[in-house]
Amino acid sequence: MNGETGIKRVGMLFSGGPAPAANAVISAAALSFLNSGIEVLGFYDGYENLENYSEDRPLVEGQHFIRLSRNDVSGIRNRKDIILRTSRANPGKPVGQKNDLADHRRNQKLRNVYAALEAYDVDALVSIGGDDTLKTANYLKELQNVVGGLRPIRIVHLPKTIDNDYYGIDWTFGFFSAAHFAAAEIRNLGADARSTQVWYVLEIMGRKAGWLTYASGIAGEATRMMSVEDFTGTFDAKLQAEELVDLMLKREADGRRYGIICIAEGLASHLPDDQRPQMTDEHGNLKLGEAQVGRVLASAMEEAYERRTGIRIKVRSKQIGYEARCAEPSAFDVLLGTQLGVGAYRALVEKGLNGVMVSVEDQLSLKYVPFGLLIDAETMKTKVRFIDTDSDFYRLARALEYQGMLADRPDGE
């Protein structure tokens, strides 16, 4: 069947932040190609080495890439590390619109990537990563349309993020494993809060959306959950602290001088200027984790509580995020990742597709979503999926939060 599609050698890479079940994806994809007689090159460190390739700086086997064998990818589906490693190298960073792909000053690193794939006779690329990696996969596909004389190299993308903010798929691999890990942390800190009679503000990773905050908060039985979807415009931590002190006083009336507030890290970018820590990366984007919106809110709660009661308290803050990215993969994420990996093979070899993201629906039935449905045509950026506040998922979170009523169980939330 590989003879029909002309695919003899496939390249594979993992880019962006880690996610549980990454190796399940890599293993299933590689084994599927190998079983069909197709060679698989695994590129180390995402695009880091590929974007710097030139004839004077060739890739070194064993250092920059590996010819994957069955032994390399067998028995690894539950490993926590990523066998191909990863990086945040972004060869498409200078590109801001489609016309930039024809500009040799802006497309140089993308052309380096293509040249490396061409030099090593790669017929198709399996891209595994988040929204920036999907954007790069689309750039590489479109590059072949705007730069003449390039041999066609087909590209499929497998969606990865613990943030679950992808269009085109209901749940991304690694999300439930990360949520399970974060929920366990919430429950542990909940026990500490009950034992010591204190409040915690837990800032949960998740970038711009609140999927991980709500999923882990529901599973961890948090007292209150908040994300960007809950606010229009700015997130005024001082104003929100006043509402949370109302909640604190209601719980005190019920004999509960403790609680867990989970907030999404993305709220940092919605703070008003006078409350926002000015920590940006080299592109001028706010570093969400370093902004520590949880600490900002905890401090505001302390001030509001003391002003209203005359009592000084300590509201503890903690970030939960990086430690969840390489958590033990759940059985569901291994199943999902494995199916996506097999889907890469089926998309390229059985269906002859190009420029699609492999996805699933119903009970892990494969489907293939064209890049054009996931990328904004004007900005060429990947669309971010937020929680629909009219959805039953969102209403579930609201229904389970503390409503200020006495519970029958002494340890009830």
mmCIF file of N, CA and C in Angstrom, residues 114-214:
data_model
loop_
_atom_site.group_PDB
_atom_site.id
_atom_site.type_symbol
_atom_site.label_atom_id
_atom_site.label_comp_id
_atom_site.label_asym_id
_atom_site.label_seq_id
_atom_site.Cartn_x
_atom_site.Cartn_y
_atom_site.Cartn_z
ATOM 1 N N TYR A 114 12.467 22.308 5.533
ATOM 2 C CA TYR A 114 12.140 21.567 4.320
ATOM 3 C C TYR A 114 13.401 20.960 3.701
ATOM 4 N N ALA A 115 14.486 21.729 3.672
ATOM 5 C CA ALA A 115 15.733 21.234 3.090
ATOM 6 C C ALA A 115 16.251 20.010 3.839
ATOM 7 N N ALA A 116 16.101 20.015 5.161
ATOM 8 C CA ALA A 116 16.534 18.862 5.952
ATOM 9 C C ALA A 116 15.692 17.630 5.622
ATOM 10 N N LEU A 117 14.368 17.819 5.521
ATOM 11 C CA LEU A 117 13.498 16.703 5.165
ATOM 12 C C LEU A 117 13.843 16.183 3.773
ATOM 13 N N GLU A 118 14.130 17.080 2.860
ATOM 14 C CA GLU A 118 14.493 16.704 1.502
ATOM 15 C C GLU A 118 15.831 15.970 1.483
ATOM 16 N N ALA A 119 16.791 16.467 2.263
ATOM 17 C CA ALA A 119 18.121 15.863 2.270
ATOM 18 C C ALA A 119 18.096 14.425 2.773
ATOM 19 N N TYR A 120 17.155 14.134 3.658
ATOM 20 C CA TYR A 120 17.084 12.789 4.226
ATOM 21 C C TYR A 120 15.928 11.981 3.641
ATOM 22 N N ASP A 121 15.482 12.404 2.447
ATOM 23 C CA ASP A 121 14.495 11.654 1.655
ATOM 24 C C ASP A 121 13.218 11.343 2.426
ATOM 25 N N VAL A 122 12.751 12.320 3.190
ATOM 26 C CA VAL A 122 11.510 12.159 3.938
ATOM 27 C C VAL A 122 10.335 12.464 3.008
ATOM 28 N N ASP A 123 9.401 11.533 2.903
ATOM 29 C CA ASP A 123 8.244 11.699 2.020
ATOM 30 C C ASP A 123 7.040 12.283 2.736
ATOM 31 N N ALA A 124 6.997 12.166 4.061
ATOM 32 C CA ALA A 124 5.863 12.677 4.834
ATOM 33 C C ALA A 124 6.337 12.980 6.245
ATOM 34 N N LEU A 125 5.706 13.983 6.860
ATOM 35 C CA LEU A 125 6.061 14.385 8.216
ATOM 36 C C LEU A 125 4.871 14.220 9.140
ATOM 37 N N VAL A 126 5.107 13.565 10.284
ATOM 38 C CA VAL A 126 4.108 13.459 11.340
ATOM 39 C C VAL A 126 4.474 14.458 12.423
ATOM 40 N N SER A 127 3.661 15.488 12.562
ATOM 41 C CA SER A 127 3.878 16.565 13.520
ATOM 42 C C SER A 127 3.026 16.305 14.751
ATOM 43 N N ILE A 128 3.653 16.307 15.925
ATOM 44 C CA ILE A 128 2.930 16.100 17.181
ATOM 45 C C ILE A 128 3.166 17.326 18.057
ATOM 46 N N GLY A 129 2.115 18.037 18.438
ATOM 47 C CA GLY A 129 2.317 19.213 19.261
ATOM 48 C C GLY A 129 1.068 20.041 19.439
ATOM 49 N N GLY A 130 1.258 21.233 20.003
ATOM 50 C CA GLY A 130 0.150 22.114 20.310
ATOM 51 C C GLY A 130 -0.165 23.066 19.176
ATOM 52 N N ASP A 131 -0.767 24.208 19.526
ATOM 53 C CA ASP A 131 -1.258 25.097 18.475
ATOM 54 C C ASP A 131 -0.143 25.716 17.655
ATOM 55 N N ASP A 132 0.991 26.069 18.281
ATOM 56 C CA ASP A 132 2.105 26.605 17.509
ATOM 57 C C ASP A 132 2.674 25.551 16.563
ATOM 58 N N THR A 133 2.699 24.308 17.010
ATOM 59 C CA THR A 133 3.208 23.232 16.163
ATOM 60 C C THR A 133 2.264 22.965 15.003
ATOM 61 N N LEU A 134 0.966 23.048 15.254
ATOM 62 C CA LEU A 134 -0.006 22.930 14.163
ATOM 63 C C LEU A 134 0.187 24.074 13.166
ATOM 64 N N LYS A 135 0.417 25.278 13.681
ATOM 65 C CA LYS A 135 0.642 26.421 12.806
ATOM 66 C C LYS A 135 1.873 26.195 11.924
ATOM 67 N N THR A 136 2.941 25.642 12.519
ATOM 68 C CA THR A 136 4.146 25.343 11.749
ATOM 69 C C THR A 136 3.889 24.273 10.704
ATOM 70 N N ALA A 137 3.115 23.256 11.073
ATOM 71 C CA ALA A 137 2.774 22.201 10.105
ATOM 72 C C ALA A 137 2.036 22.800 8.911
ATOM 73 N N ASN A 138 1.135 23.727 9.182
ATOM 74 C CA ASN A 138 0.398 24.383 8.098
ATOM 75 C C ASN A 138 1.329 25.247 7.250
ATOM 76 N N TYR A 139 2.273 25.943 7.890
ATOM 77 C CA TYR A 139 3.249 26.732 7.149
ATOM 78 C C TYR A 139 4.039 25.849 6.182
ATOM 79 N N LEU A 140 4.494 24.684 6.672
ATOM 80 C CA LEU A 140 5.288 23.796 5.830
ATOM 81 C C LEU A 140 4.474 23.270 4.652
ATOM 82 N N LYS A 141 3.197 23.037 4.895
ATOM 83 C CA LYS A 141 2.327 22.603 3.792
ATOM 84 C C LYS A 141 2.154 23.720 2.780
ATOM 85 N N GLU A 142 1.868 24.928 3.272
ATOM 86 C CA GLU A 142 1.635 26.058 2.374
ATOM 87 C C GLU A 142 2.916 26.518 1.688
ATOM 88 N N LEU A 143 4.054 26.341 2.347
ATOM 89 C CA LEU A 143 5.328 26.722 1.748
ATOM 90 C C LEU A 143 5.521 26.048 0.390
ATOM 91 N N GLN A 144 5.078 24.805 0.305
ATOM 92 C CA GLN A 144 5.234 24.052 -0.933
ATOM 93 C C GLN A 144 4.333 24.581 -2.046
ATOM 94 N N ASN A 145 3.323 25.368 -1.674
ATOM 95 C CA ASN A 145 2.419 25.959 -2.673
ATOM 96 C C ASN A 145 2.907 27.307 -3.185
ATOM 97 N N VAL A 146 3.725 28.000 -2.367
ATOM 98 C CA VAL A 146 4.133 29.352 -2.753
ATOM 99 C C VAL A 146 5.582 29.429 -3.212
ATOM 100 N N VAL A 147 6.386 28.442 -2.875
ATOM 101 C CA VAL A 147 7.777 28.397 -3.322
ATOM 102 C C VAL A 147 7.890 27.325 -4.402
ATOM 103 N N GLY A 148 8.265 27.717 -5.573
ATOM 104 C CA GLY A 148 8.285 26.794 -6.699
ATOM 105 C C GLY A 148 9.408 25.780 -6.629
ATOM 106 N N GLY A 149 9.176 24.642 -7.262
ATOM 107 C CA GLY A 149 10.217 23.640 -7.420
ATOM 108 C C GLY A 149 10.435 22.718 -6.249
ATOM 109 N N LEU A 150 9.570 22.745 -5.256
ATOM 110 C CA LEU A 150 9.746 21.883 -4.088
ATOM 111 C C LEU A 150 9.053 20.541 -4.304
ATOM 112 N N ARG A 151 9.758 19.480 -3.969
ATOM 113 C CA ARG A 151 9.145 18.154 -4.030
ATOM 114 C C ARG A 151 8.058 18.059 -2.970
ATOM 115 N N PRO A 152 6.871 17.580 -3.306
ATOM 116 C CA PRO A 152 5.801 17.489 -2.302
ATOM 117 C C PRO A 152 6.171 16.580 -1.135
ATOM 118 N N ILE A 153 6.023 17.101 0.057
ATOM 119 C CA ILE A 153 6.175 16.323 1.289
ATOM 120 C C ILE A 153 4.863 16.454 2.043
ATOM 121 N N ARG A 154 4.194 15.342 2.252
ATOM 122 C CA ARG A 154 2.880 15.398 2.901
ATOM 123 C C ARG A 154 3.023 15.530 4.415
ATOM 124 N N ILE A 155 2.055 16.187 5.009
ATOM 125 C CA ILE A 155 2.133 16.519 6.433
ATOM 126 C C ILE A 155 0.802 16.237 7.117
ATOM 127 N N VAL A 156 0.870 15.530 8.242
ATOM 128 C CA VAL A 156 -0.300 15.382 9.120
ATOM 129 C C VAL A 156 0.111 15.816 10.518
ATOM 130 N N HIS A 157 -0.863 16.265 11.267
ATOM 131 C CA HIS A 157 -0.610 16.768 12.619
ATOM 132 C C HIS A 157 -1.448 16.002 13.630
ATOM 133 N N LEU A 158 -0.840 15.727 14.796
ATOM 134 C CA LEU A 158 -1.535 15.074 15.901
ATOM 135 C C LEU A 158 -1.622 16.067 17.059
ATOM 136 N N PRO A 159 -2.848 16.398 17.524
ATOM 137 C CA PRO A 159 -3.026 17.462 18.519
ATOM 138 C C PRO A 159 -2.595 17.035 19.915
ATOM 139 N N LYS A 160 -1.753 17.881 20.518
ATOM 140 C CA LYS A 160 -1.245 17.614 21.852
ATOM 141 C C LYS A 160 -1.372 18.856 22.712
ATOM 142 N N THR A 161 -2.020 18.770 23.842
ATOM 143 C CA THR A 161 -1.945 19.808 24.868
ATOM 144 C C THR A 161 -2.713 19.352 26.103
ATOM 145 N N ILE A 162 -2.130 19.585 27.263
ATOM 146 C CA ILE A 162 -2.871 19.301 28.492
ATOM 147 C C ILE A 162 -3.937 20.363 28.721
ATOM 148 N N ASP A 163 -3.910 21.441 27.916
ATOM 149 C CA ASP A 163 -4.862 22.537 28.093
ATOM 150 C C ASP A 163 -6.219 22.258 27.454
ATOM 151 N N ASN A 164 -6.276 21.319 26.516
ATOM 152 C CA ASN A 164 -7.528 20.899 25.861
ATOM 153 C C ASN A 164 -8.228 22.040 25.128
ATOM 154 N N ASP A 165 -7.474 23.012 24.643
ATOM 155 C CA ASP A 165 -8.082 24.183 24.008
ATOM 156 C C ASP A 165 -8.017 24.121 22.479
ATOM 157 N N TYR A 166 -8.146 22.914 21.942
ATOM 158 C CA TYR A 166 -8.068 22.663 20.504
ATOM 159 C C TYR A 166 -9.450 22.554 19.885
ATOM 160 N N TYR A 167 -9.642 23.213 18.759
ATOM 161 C CA TYR A 167 -10.803 22.922 17.925
ATOM 162 C C TYR A 167 -10.542 21.619 17.158
ATOM 163 N N GLY A 168 -11.616 20.945 16.792
ATOM 164 C CA GLY A 168 -11.484 19.768 15.952
ATOM 165 C C GLY A 168 -11.361 18.463 16.701
ATOM 166 N N ILE A 169 -11.285 18.508 18.037
ATOM 167 C CA ILE A 169 -11.214 17.291 18.840
ATOM 168 C C ILE A 169 -11.795 17.607 20.220
ATOM 169 N N ASP A 170 -12.554 16.674 20.774
ATOM 170 C CA ASP A 170 -13.195 16.929 22.073
ATOM 171 C C ASP A 170 -12.191 16.959 23.214
ATOM 172 N N TRP A 171 -11.276 15.979 23.231
ATOM 173 C CA TRP A 171 -10.320 15.857 24.330
ATOM 174 C C TRP A 171 -8.942 15.565 23.743
ATOM 175 N N THR A 172 -7.941 16.320 24.135
ATOM 176 C CA THR A 172 -6.585 16.087 23.662
ATOM 177 C C THR A 172 -5.864 15.127 24.612
ATOM 178 N N PHE A 173 -4.941 14.321 24.037
ATOM 179 C CA PHE A 173 -4.252 13.357 24.893
ATOM 180 C C PHE A 173 -3.395 14.095 25.923
ATOM 181 N N GLY A 174 -3.365 13.546 27.117
ATOM 182 C CA GLY A 174 -2.648 14.151 28.228
ATOM 183 C C GLY A 174 -3.519 15.003 29.133
ATOM 184 N N PHE A 175 -4.665 15.464 28.612
ATOM 185 C CA PHE A 175 -5.523 16.354 29.392
ATOM 186 C C PHE A 175 -6.057 15.667 30.645
ATOM 187 N N PHE A 176 -6.614 14.467 30.478
ATOM 188 C CA PHE A 176 -7.217 13.804 31.636
ATOM 189 C C PHE A 176 -6.159 13.351 32.641
ATOM 190 N N SER A 177 -4.976 12.967 32.152
ATOM 191 C CA SER A 177 -3.896 12.602 33.071
ATOM 192 C C SER A 177 -3.471 13.812 33.894
ATOM 193 N N ALA A 178 -3.329 14.954 33.231
ATOM 194 C CA ALA A 178 -2.946 16.178 33.940
ATOM 195 C C ALA A 178 -4.034 16.600 34.917
ATOM 196 N N ALA A 179 -5.304 16.482 34.489
ATOM 197 C CA ALA A 179 -6.410 16.842 35.378
ATOM 198 C C ALA A 179 -6.456 15.915 36.587
ATOM 199 N N HIS A 180 -6.192 14.638 36.374
ATOM 200 C CA HIS A 180 -6.176 13.665 37.482
ATOM 201 C C HIS A 180 -5.077 14.028 38.482
ATOM 202 N N PHE A 181 -3.893 14.376 37.956
ATOM 203 C CA PHE A 181 -2.783 14.750 38.832
ATOM 204 C C PHE A 181 -3.120 16.014 39.620
ATOM 205 N N ALA A 182 -3.626 17.036 38.906
ATOM 206 C CA ALA A 182 -3.951 18.299 39.576
ATOM 207 C C ALA A 182 -5.061 18.108 40.601
ATOM 208 N N ALA A 183 -6.033 17.244 40.290
ATOM 209 C CA ALA A 183 -7.127 16.981 41.232
ATOM 210 C C ALA A 183 -6.601 16.349 42.519
ATOM 211 N N ALA A 184 -5.625 15.461 42.386
ATOM 212 C CA ALA A 184 -5.027 14.847 43.576
ATOM 213 C C ALA A 184 -4.324 15.902 44.427
ATOM 214 N N GLU A 185 -3.651 16.856 43.771
ATOM 215 C CA GLU A 185 -3.014 17.950 44.497
ATOM 216 C C GLU A 185 -4.059 18.801 45.221
ATOM 217 N N ILE A 186 -5.169 19.054 44.559
ATOM 218 C CA ILE A 186 -6.242 19.842 45.164
ATOM 219 C C ILE A 186 -6.801 19.123 46.394
ATOM 220 N N ARG A 187 -6.996 17.821 46.275
ATOM 221 C CA ARG A 187 -7.530 17.053 47.413
ATOM 222 C C ARG A 187 -6.535 17.047 48.578
ATOM 223 N N ASN A 188 -5.234 16.909 48.264
ATOM 224 C CA ASN A 188 -4.222 16.931 49.323
ATOM 225 C C ASN A 188 -4.214 18.281 50.042
ATOM 226 N N LEU A 189 -4.245 19.342 49.273
ATOM 227 C CA LEU A 189 -4.244 20.674 49.877
ATOM 228 C C LEU A 189 -5.576 20.966 50.563
ATOM 229 N N GLY A 190 -6.651 20.336 50.078
ATOM 230 C CA GLY A 190 -7.933 20.458 50.760
ATOM 231 C C GLY A 190 -7.875 19.853 52.152
ATOM 232 N N ALA A 191 -7.184 18.717 52.271
ATOM 233 C CA ALA A 191 -7.019 18.099 53.596
ATOM 234 C C ALA A 191 -6.180 18.981 54.500
ATOM 235 N N ASP A 192 -5.142 19.601 53.913
ATOM 236 C CA ASP A 192 -4.317 20.520 54.688
ATOM 237 C C ASP A 192 -5.138 21.726 55.135
ATOM 238 N N ALA A 193 -5.972 22.236 54.227
ATOM 239 C CA ALA A 193 -6.803 23.396 54.562
ATOM 240 C C ALA A 193 -7.758 23.087 55.703
ATOM 241 N N ARG A 194 -8.375 21.900 55.674
ATOM 242 C CA ARG A 194 -9.298 21.518 56.753
ATOM 243 C C ARG A 194 -8.560 21.335 58.077
ATOM 244 N N SER A 195 -7.353 20.773 57.970
ATOM 245 C CA SER A 195 -6.583 20.494 59.189
ATOM 246 C C SER A 195 -6.071 21.760 59.850
ATOM 247 N N THR A 196 -5.717 22.738 59.039
ATOM 248 C CA THR A 196 -5.097 23.958 59.580
ATOM 249 C C THR A 196 -6.020 25.160 59.561
ATOM 250 N N GLN A 197 -7.244 24.957 58.997
ATOM 251 C CA GLN A 197 -8.241 26.031 58.943
ATOM 252 C C GLN A 197 -7.698 27.256 58.189
ATOM 253 N N VAL A 198 -7.296 27.017 56.937
ATOM 254 C CA VAL A 198 -6.790 28.107 56.106
ATOM 255 C C VAL A 198 -7.443 28.034 54.727
ATOM 256 N N TRP A 199 -7.208 29.086 53.947
ATOM 257 C CA TRP A 199 -7.673 29.143 52.564
ATOM 258 C C TRP A 199 -6.485 29.057 51.618
ATOM 259 N N TYR A 200 -6.716 28.372 50.502
ATOM 260 C CA TYR A 200 -5.727 28.284 49.432
ATOM 261 C C TYR A 200 -6.290 28.889 48.149
ATOM 262 N N VAL A 201 -5.419 29.566 47.398
ATOM 263 C CA VAL A 201 -5.708 29.936 46.021
ATOM 264 C C VAL A 201 -4.729 29.156 45.151
ATOM 265 N N LEU A 202 -5.259 28.266 44.332
ATOM 266 C CA LEU A 202 -4.428 27.421 43.483
ATOM 267 C C LEU A 202 -4.531 27.898 42.035
ATOM 268 N N GLU A 203 -3.420 28.289 41.492
ATOM 269 C CA GLU A 203 -3.360 28.734 40.099
ATOM 270 C C GLU A 203 -3.031 27.529 39.225
ATOM 271 N N ILE A 204 -3.924 27.212 38.307
ATOM 272 C CA ILE A 204 -3.791 26.004 37.488
ATOM 273 C C ILE A 204 -3.343 26.378 36.087
ATOM 274 N N MET A 205 -2.355 25.643 35.582
ATOM 275 C CA MET A 205 -1.893 25.852 34.210
ATOM 276 C C MET A 205 -3.045 25.600 33.233
ATOM 277 N N GLY A 206 -2.932 26.143 32.030
ATOM 278 C CA GLY A 206 -3.985 25.956 31.041
ATOM 279 C C GLY A 206 -3.998 27.016 29.972
ATOM 280 N N ARG A 207 -2.990 27.895 30.028
ATOM 281 C CA ARG A 207 -2.867 29.003 29.074
ATOM 282 C C ARG A 207 -4.108 29.893 29.105
ATOM 283 N N LYS A 208 -4.715 30.132 27.942
ATOM 284 C CA LYS A 208 -5.769 31.141 27.863
ATOM 285 C C LYS A 208 -7.134 30.629 28.304
ATOM 286 N N ALA A 209 -7.357 29.328 28.296
ATOM 287 C CA ALA A 209 -8.676 28.755 28.568
ATOM 288 C C ALA A 209 -8.711 28.079 29.937
ATOM 289 N N GLY A 210 -9.913 27.677 30.351
ATOM 290 C CA GLY A 210 -10.090 27.157 31.700
ATOM 291 C C GLY A 210 -10.380 25.673 31.802
ATOM 292 N N TRP A 211 -10.126 24.919 30.731
ATOM 293 C CA TRP A 211 -10.470 23.495 30.742
ATOM 294 C C TRP A 211 -9.813 22.741 31.896
ATOM 295 N N LEU A 212 -8.514 22.922 32.071
ATOM 296 C CA LEU A 212 -7.802 22.175 33.106
ATOM 297 C C LEU A 212 -8.210 22.639 34.497
ATOM 298 N N THR A 213 -8.455 23.930 34.655
ATOM 299 C CA THR A 213 -8.898 24.448 35.951
ATOM 300 C C THR A 213 -10.233 23.829 36.355
ATOM 301 N N TYR A 214 -11.160 23.784 35.418
ATOM 302 C CA TYR A 214 -12.484 23.260 35.751
ATOM 303 C C TYR A 214 -12.480 21.750 35.922
#
